[in-house]
Every structure is written in structure tokens, then in C-alpha cells.
């Protein structure tokens, strides 16, 4: 075997009936034996470990899961281990149940190639009902917001049943904006009227007793400029001096006080904004 220069060159085939010397032998990756060109395949040399690295999976009829058979282990032992440890019959319906198109009356089974997800409602449909009008798409989910101005503005837009065709987009927007502002003004005045009633009842019960932080505030009369340390004193001054005396030098001014901090406001809208911003929208003392 070999040559004088290369005595280890070439090897004999491992097949007993062949034993041919091959200078370019093949080594089997399963049984690790040396074979010639003719017997290099598993079938030709009848390899006993041809299925050593094969992956064989059997579908369990109880849970529809795949069970891998171990080459060096008996299939009955592998099956018994799966039934005792990993088998879950409740999973059979989830695996075998085929997903269908949710459109009423459509029996199309959704697969990899015929499934389209709607961009608006994010639901899978078949190719026939992939468009919004075909599956009656409700549209994207609207984000709810607590901003009252936007809701009033949307309500004012719905009230416009027949807009004039000649009016431009800017004029329609201006009309909607003015209507929304008027609605806010009306709601604010209604809220302030209720707050005024609460203020009067609260003042009558706590006359002479002010909040803890009222000492740091200075209230000024809008007609004569006199300064007072509390809103109650200012209201009594306006009623006694300017209203009962019939002084007509200045216009009659109505002052509403905050029930929480006793701060006075001449504009009812400013009072409502103050209550919502500084007291969290709670007008109760």
C-alpha cells in the first residue's frame, strides 16, 4: 500500500467483498468507516447507523403536538414519556381548529397566502373582504379625551346641517369656533351661578371666619380702590357703600369668590378656570 515516497498513501475499502485500495477514500459520517468511491453511500455499504442523525416526528392524536423519536431509544418508551409528561388533550382543539374569515356568511379558511390584516380595525380577513366596505370596517378606534373644548367643537360641527356652498373653509371654521366659544361661555355662566349660591350659603355659615391663607391676600374695591384682607369684607363694603348709597359713579360689579381659597373674580369664566386649574375641578370646600 502506498509508494516508497508516501508509504501511508491510500486506504482499503471497509467492505469485506471489496477491500479495494483507494488513494482518495471516503469516510462515512455515521459509522466513521473508510470506503471507496463505489461504496461511499449509506445504501451501498449498508450502514447500520444511517438514521443516527435523522429527525423523525410523530403527531400525537391526543394533543396534536409533534413528538420527536430518539434514534437510539425505543419508540414505545418515547411515546410513554410524552403521554405522562407533555401530553395535553385540551390543546387539540386549538391546534386543529382552522381560522376562518370573520365576515358573516364567509367560510374562507385563512392561511398564509390569503390573509390580509385591515389597517384600521387590525382584524384578519380573506382576500375577498380585505377592503373596508366589504367587511363593514368600523374604522380606527377613537382616542377618548377629557378636553371639553374639543367635544364642544365637534358638537357644534354636527349641528351644521346644510353649510353654504359659496362659503370658504376659513369662514366655516370661524363660525364653528365662535359657536364653540359661546357654548363654553354659557356653560361657564351656568356653573358660576351655581357656585354663587354655594358661596352665599357658605358665607352665611362662616361669617367672620376666613381660610388659613386669606391673610396673605389683598382684595381691592374696583370702584373706590379700598383694600381689604378678605372677600367677605369687600362684598359687605360694596353692598353698604356703593349699592345702598346709590352711587352711580361707577358701573355695578358682581364679584364671585372661590369657595376653596376665597379669592374674588369679576369674570365668571376666570373663576371656573381657577377652580379647575388650582383645585382639580372640585368646588366643594
mmCIF file of N, CA and C in Angstrom, residues 171-245:
data_model
loop_
_atom_site.group_PDB
_atom_site.id
_atom_site.type_symbol
_atom_site.label_atom_id
_atom_site.label_comp_id
_atom_site.label_asym_id
_atom_site.label_seq_id
_atom_site.Cartn_x
_atom_site.Cartn_y
_atom_site.Cartn_z
ATOM 1 N N UNK A 171 -64.196 80.507 6.619
ATOM 2 C CA UNK A 171 -65.402 81.086 7.215
ATOM 3 C C UNK A 171 -66.169 80.043 8.023
ATOM 4 N N UNK A 172 -66.228 78.800 7.517
ATOM 5 C CA UNK A 172 -66.912 77.747 8.270
ATOM 6 C C UNK A 172 -66.184 77.465 9.580
ATOM 7 N N UNK A 173 -64.870 77.471 9.526
ATOM 8 C CA UNK A 173 -64.108 77.247 10.754
ATOM 9 C C UNK A 173 -64.330 78.379 11.754
ATOM 10 N N UNK A 174 -64.394 79.621 11.263
ATOM 11 C CA UNK A 174 -64.629 80.745 12.162
ATOM 12 C C UNK A 174 -65.992 80.654 12.824
ATOM 13 N N UNK A 175 -67.010 80.255 12.037
ATOM 14 C CA UNK A 175 -68.352 80.110 12.607
ATOM 15 C C UNK A 175 -68.383 79.029 13.673
ATOM 16 N N UNK A 176 -67.720 77.905 13.395
ATOM 17 C CA UNK A 176 -67.681 76.822 14.380
ATOM 18 C C UNK A 176 -66.951 77.243 15.636
ATOM 19 N N UNK A 177 -65.882 77.997 15.459
ATOM 20 C CA UNK A 177 -65.112 78.451 16.613
ATOM 21 C C UNK A 177 -65.931 79.404 17.483
ATOM 22 N N UNK A 178 -66.649 80.324 16.849
ATOM 23 C CA UNK A 178 -67.467 81.272 17.607
ATOM 24 C C UNK A 178 -68.589 80.543 18.339
ATOM 25 N N UNK A 179 -69.210 79.562 17.686
ATOM 26 C CA UNK A 179 -70.268 78.798 18.344
ATOM 27 C C UNK A 179 -69.732 78.033 19.546
ATOM 28 N N UNK A 180 -68.543 77.465 19.375
ATOM 29 C CA UNK A 180 -67.947 76.724 20.488
ATOM 30 C C UNK A 180 -67.647 77.647 21.658
ATOM 31 N N UNK A 181 -67.120 78.838 21.369
ATOM 32 C CA UNK A 181 -66.818 79.785 22.444
ATOM 33 C C UNK A 181 -68.084 80.222 23.162
ATOM 34 N N UNK A 182 -69.157 80.437 22.388
ATOM 35 C CA UNK A 182 -70.426 80.837 23.014
ATOM 36 C C UNK A 182 -70.981 79.735 23.899
ATOM 37 N N UNK A 183 -70.821 78.489 23.462
ATOM 38 C CA UNK A 183 -71.280 77.365 24.296
ATOM 39 C C UNK A 183 -70.472 77.282 25.581
ATOM 40 N N UNK A 184 -69.171 77.510 25.484
ATOM 41 C CA UNK A 184 -68.337 77.494 26.691
ATOM 42 C C UNK A 184 -68.741 78.617 27.639
ATOM 43 N N UNK A 185 -69.026 79.801 27.058
ATOM 44 C CA UNK A 185 -69.433 80.944 27.871
ATOM 45 C C UNK A 185 -70.744 80.658 28.604
ATOM 46 N N UNK A 186 -71.692 80.053 27.890
ATOM 47 C CA UNK A 186 -72.987 79.760 28.513
ATOM 48 C C UNK A 186 -72.841 78.727 29.624
ATOM 49 N N UNK A 187 -72.046 77.673 29.358
ATOM 50 C CA UNK A 187 -71.849 76.654 30.396
ATOM 51 C C UNK A 187 -71.103 77.214 31.585
ATOM 52 N N UNK A 188 -70.151 78.114 31.324
ATOM 53 C CA UNK A 188 -69.411 78.713 32.432
ATOM 54 C C UNK A 188 -70.308 79.586 33.293
ATOM 55 N N UNK A 189 -71.183 80.371 32.655
ATOM 56 C CA UNK A 189 -72.089 81.223 33.426
ATOM 57 C C UNK A 189 -73.070 80.390 34.254
ATOM 58 N N UNK A 190 -73.508 79.253 33.670
ATOM 59 C CA UNK A 190 -74.410 78.387 34.437
ATOM 60 C C UNK A 190 -73.699 77.783 35.642
ATOM 61 N N UNK A 191 -72.437 77.397 35.431
ATOM 62 C CA UNK A 191 -71.681 76.843 36.554
ATOM 63 C C UNK A 191 -71.389 77.875 37.616
ATOM 64 N N UNK A 192 -71.129 79.110 37.185
ATOM 65 C CA UNK A 192 -70.825 80.169 38.152
ATOM 66 C C UNK A 192 -72.058 80.534 38.960
ATOM 67 N N UNK A 193 -73.226 80.487 38.334
ATOM 68 C CA UNK A 193 -74.446 80.793 39.081
ATOM 69 C C UNK A 193 -74.668 79.785 40.203
ATOM 70 N N UNK A 194 -74.333 78.514 39.908
ATOM 71 C CA UNK A 194 -74.463 77.513 40.967
ATOM 72 C C UNK A 194 -73.409 77.737 42.049
ATOM 73 N N UNK A 195 -72.214 78.132 41.639
ATOM 74 C CA UNK A 195 -71.167 78.408 42.619
ATOM 75 C C UNK A 195 -71.520 79.608 43.494
ATOM 76 N N UNK A 196 -72.207 80.593 42.903
ATOM 77 C CA UNK A 196 -72.595 81.771 43.675
ATOM 78 C C UNK A 196 -73.572 81.398 44.783
ATOM 79 N N UNK A 197 -74.523 80.518 44.481
ATOM 80 C CA UNK A 197 -75.456 80.072 45.505
ATOM 81 C C UNK A 197 -74.737 79.346 46.635
ATOM 82 N N UNK A 198 -73.754 78.512 46.255
ATOM 83 C CA UNK A 198 -72.989 77.810 47.286
ATOM 84 C C UNK A 198 -72.163 78.779 48.116
ATOM 85 N N UNK A 199 -71.625 79.824 47.453
ATOM 86 C CA UNK A 199 -70.819 80.820 48.173
ATOM 87 C C UNK A 199 -71.660 81.570 49.202
ATOM 88 N N UNK A 200 -72.878 81.950 48.809
ATOM 89 C CA UNK A 200 -73.726 82.704 49.728
ATOM 90 C C UNK A 200 -74.074 81.890 50.955
ATOM 91 N N UNK A 201 -74.421 80.607 50.751
ATOM 92 C CA UNK A 201 -74.737 79.759 51.908
ATOM 93 C C UNK A 201 -73.515 79.516 52.768
ATOM 94 N N UNK A 202 -72.376 79.411 52.114
ATOM 95 C CA UNK A 202 -71.129 79.169 52.872
ATOM 96 C C UNK A 202 -70.724 80.402 53.666
ATOM 97 N N UNK A 203 -70.914 81.612 53.085
ATOM 98 C CA UNK A 203 -70.575 82.855 53.785
ATOM 99 C C UNK A 203 -71.468 83.063 55.004
ATOM 100 N N UNK A 204 -72.758 82.740 54.850
ATOM 101 C CA UNK A 204 -73.675 82.944 55.970
ATOM 102 C C UNK A 204 -73.336 82.035 57.145
ATOM 103 N N UNK A 205 -72.826 80.839 56.857
ATOM 104 C CA UNK A 205 -72.487 79.912 57.937
ATOM 105 C C UNK A 205 -71.163 80.258 58.589
ATOM 106 N N UNK A 206 -70.233 80.834 57.827
ATOM 107 C CA UNK A 206 -68.888 81.106 58.358
ATOM 108 C C UNK A 206 -68.561 82.592 58.273
ATOM 109 N N UNK A 207 -69.438 83.456 58.791
ATOM 110 C CA UNK A 207 -69.177 84.890 58.775
ATOM 111 C C UNK A 207 -68.108 85.205 59.813
ATOM 112 N N UNK A 208 -67.136 85.930 59.375
ATOM 113 C CA UNK A 208 -66.058 86.319 60.274
ATOM 114 C C UNK A 208 -64.954 85.304 60.388
ATOM 115 N N UNK A 209 -65.088 84.169 59.784
ATOM 116 C CA UNK A 209 -64.056 83.134 59.849
ATOM 117 C C UNK A 209 -63.563 82.906 58.450
ATOM 118 N N UNK A 210 -62.320 83.249 58.173
ATOM 119 C CA UNK A 210 -61.748 83.113 56.843
ATOM 120 C C UNK A 210 -60.815 81.943 56.787
ATOM 121 N N UNK A 211 -60.357 81.544 55.597
ATOM 122 C CA UNK A 211 -59.413 80.452 55.453
ATOM 123 C C UNK A 211 -58.066 80.822 56.041
ATOM 124 N N UNK A 212 -57.216 79.790 56.153
ATOM 125 C CA UNK A 212 -55.913 79.979 56.769
ATOM 126 C C UNK A 212 -54.989 80.797 55.909
ATOM 127 N N UNK A 213 -55.199 80.773 54.591
ATOM 128 C CA UNK A 213 -54.319 81.509 53.694
ATOM 129 C C UNK A 213 -54.897 82.833 53.227
ATOM 130 N N UNK A 214 -56.027 83.306 53.838
ATOM 131 C CA UNK A 214 -56.651 84.550 53.390
ATOM 132 C C UNK A 214 -55.890 85.780 53.884
ATOM 133 N N UNK A 215 -55.061 85.628 54.902
ATOM 134 C CA UNK A 215 -54.343 86.781 55.445
ATOM 135 C C UNK A 215 -53.299 87.302 54.480
ATOM 136 N N UNK A 216 -52.815 86.420 53.615
ATOM 137 C CA UNK A 216 -51.760 86.839 52.690
ATOM 138 C C UNK A 216 -52.317 87.484 51.429
ATOM 139 N N UNK A 217 -53.653 87.483 51.233
ATOM 140 C CA UNK A 217 -54.272 88.038 50.033
ATOM 141 C C UNK A 217 -54.865 89.402 50.341
ATOM 142 N N UNK A 218 -54.796 90.287 49.360
ATOM 143 C CA UNK A 218 -55.340 91.635 49.491
ATOM 144 C C UNK A 218 -56.348 91.834 48.373
ATOM 145 N N UNK A 219 -57.608 92.143 48.749
ATOM 146 C CA UNK A 219 -58.663 92.383 47.784
ATOM 147 C C UNK A 219 -58.903 93.885 47.707
ATOM 148 N N UNK A 220 -59.091 94.402 46.476
ATOM 149 C CA UNK A 220 -59.254 95.829 46.249
ATOM 150 C C UNK A 220 -60.619 96.103 45.647
ATOM 151 N N UNK A 221 -61.267 97.127 46.116
ATOM 152 C CA UNK A 221 -62.577 97.512 45.594
ATOM 153 C C UNK A 221 -62.399 98.070 44.175
ATOM 154 N N UNK A 222 -63.162 97.610 43.198
ATOM 155 C CA UNK A 222 -62.999 98.094 41.823
ATOM 156 C C UNK A 222 -63.536 99.505 41.594
ATOM 157 N N UNK A 223 -64.301 100.068 42.586
ATOM 158 C CA UNK A 223 -64.888 101.390 42.380
ATOM 159 C C UNK A 223 -64.124 102.495 43.123
ATOM 160 N N UNK A 224 -63.792 102.242 44.361
ATOM 161 C CA UNK A 224 -63.117 103.283 45.129
ATOM 162 C C UNK A 224 -61.665 102.971 45.431
ATOM 163 N N UNK A 225 -61.196 101.747 45.138
ATOM 164 C CA UNK A 225 -59.808 101.387 45.349
ATOM 165 C C UNK A 225 -59.473 100.997 46.768
ATOM 166 N N UNK A 226 -60.437 100.856 47.666
ATOM 167 C CA UNK A 226 -60.151 100.454 49.038
ATOM 168 C C UNK A 226 -59.696 98.999 49.069
ATOM 169 N N UNK A 227 -58.777 98.688 49.998
ATOM 170 C CA UNK A 227 -58.206 97.352 50.094
ATOM 171 C C UNK A 227 -58.736 96.651 51.327
ATOM 172 N N UNK A 228 -58.966 95.354 51.167
ATOM 173 C CA UNK A 228 -59.500 94.541 52.254
ATOM 174 C C UNK A 228 -58.733 93.228 52.295
ATOM 175 N N UNK A 229 -58.709 92.636 53.479
ATOM 176 C CA UNK A 229 -57.951 91.391 53.661
ATOM 177 C C UNK A 229 -58.764 90.152 53.333
ATOM 178 N N UNK A 230 -60.078 90.261 53.172
ATOM 179 C CA UNK A 230 -60.912 89.091 52.866
ATOM 180 C C UNK A 230 -61.996 89.500 51.883
ATOM 181 N N UNK A 231 -62.505 88.521 51.175
ATOM 182 C CA UNK A 231 -63.557 88.778 50.191
ATOM 183 C C UNK A 231 -64.867 89.129 50.882
ATOM 184 N N UNK A 232 -65.108 88.545 52.053
ATOM 185 C CA UNK A 232 -66.361 88.836 52.771
ATOM 186 C C UNK A 232 -66.445 90.307 53.148
ATOM 187 N N UNK A 233 -65.341 90.858 53.609
ATOM 188 C CA UNK A 233 -65.325 92.285 53.944
ATOM 189 C C UNK A 233 -65.508 93.154 52.717
ATOM 190 N N UNK A 234 -64.911 92.736 51.592
ATOM 191 C CA UNK A 234 -65.057 93.501 50.355
ATOM 192 C C UNK A 234 -66.492 93.489 49.856
ATOM 193 N N UNK A 235 -67.160 92.337 49.924
ATOM 194 C CA UNK A 235 -68.561 92.254 49.480
ATOM 195 C C UNK A 235 -69.455 93.106 50.359
ATOM 196 N N UNK A 236 -69.234 93.086 51.675
ATOM 197 C CA UNK A 236 -70.033 93.928 52.569
ATOM 198 C C UNK A 236 -69.808 95.410 52.278
ATOM 199 N N UNK A 237 -68.568 95.763 51.966
ATOM 200 C CA UNK A 237 -68.269 97.156 51.643
ATOM 201 C C UNK A 237 -68.995 97.602 50.374
ATOM 202 N N UNK A 238 -68.984 96.753 49.318
ATOM 203 C CA UNK A 238 -69.652 97.120 48.065
ATOM 204 C C UNK A 238 -71.150 97.239 48.272
ATOM 205 N N UNK A 239 -71.737 96.323 49.050
ATOM 206 C CA UNK A 239 -73.187 96.364 49.263
ATOM 207 C C UNK A 239 -73.612 97.572 50.110
ATOM 208 N N UNK A 240 -72.829 97.931 51.129
ATOM 209 C CA UNK A 240 -73.217 99.023 52.022
ATOM 210 C C UNK A 240 -72.902 100.392 51.443
ATOM 211 N N UNK A 241 -71.729 100.539 50.818
ATOM 212 C CA UNK A 241 -71.261 101.855 50.398
ATOM 213 C C UNK A 241 -71.741 102.205 49.003
ATOM 214 N N UNK A 242 -71.566 101.303 48.056
ATOM 215 C CA UNK A 242 -71.795 101.638 46.654
ATOM 216 C C UNK A 242 -73.197 101.284 46.171
ATOM 217 N N UNK A 243 -73.786 100.226 46.680
ATOM 218 C CA UNK A 243 -75.107 99.831 46.203
ATOM 219 C C UNK A 243 -76.224 100.522 46.977
ATOM 220 N N UNK A 244 -76.144 100.526 48.321
ATOM 221 C CA UNK A 244 -77.231 101.117 49.114
ATOM 222 C C UNK A 244 -77.219 102.635 49.060
ATOM 223 N N UNK A 245 -76.046 103.220 48.903
ATOM 224 C CA UNK A 245 -75.981 104.680 48.833
ATOM 225 C C UNK A 245 -76.400 105.222 47.487
#
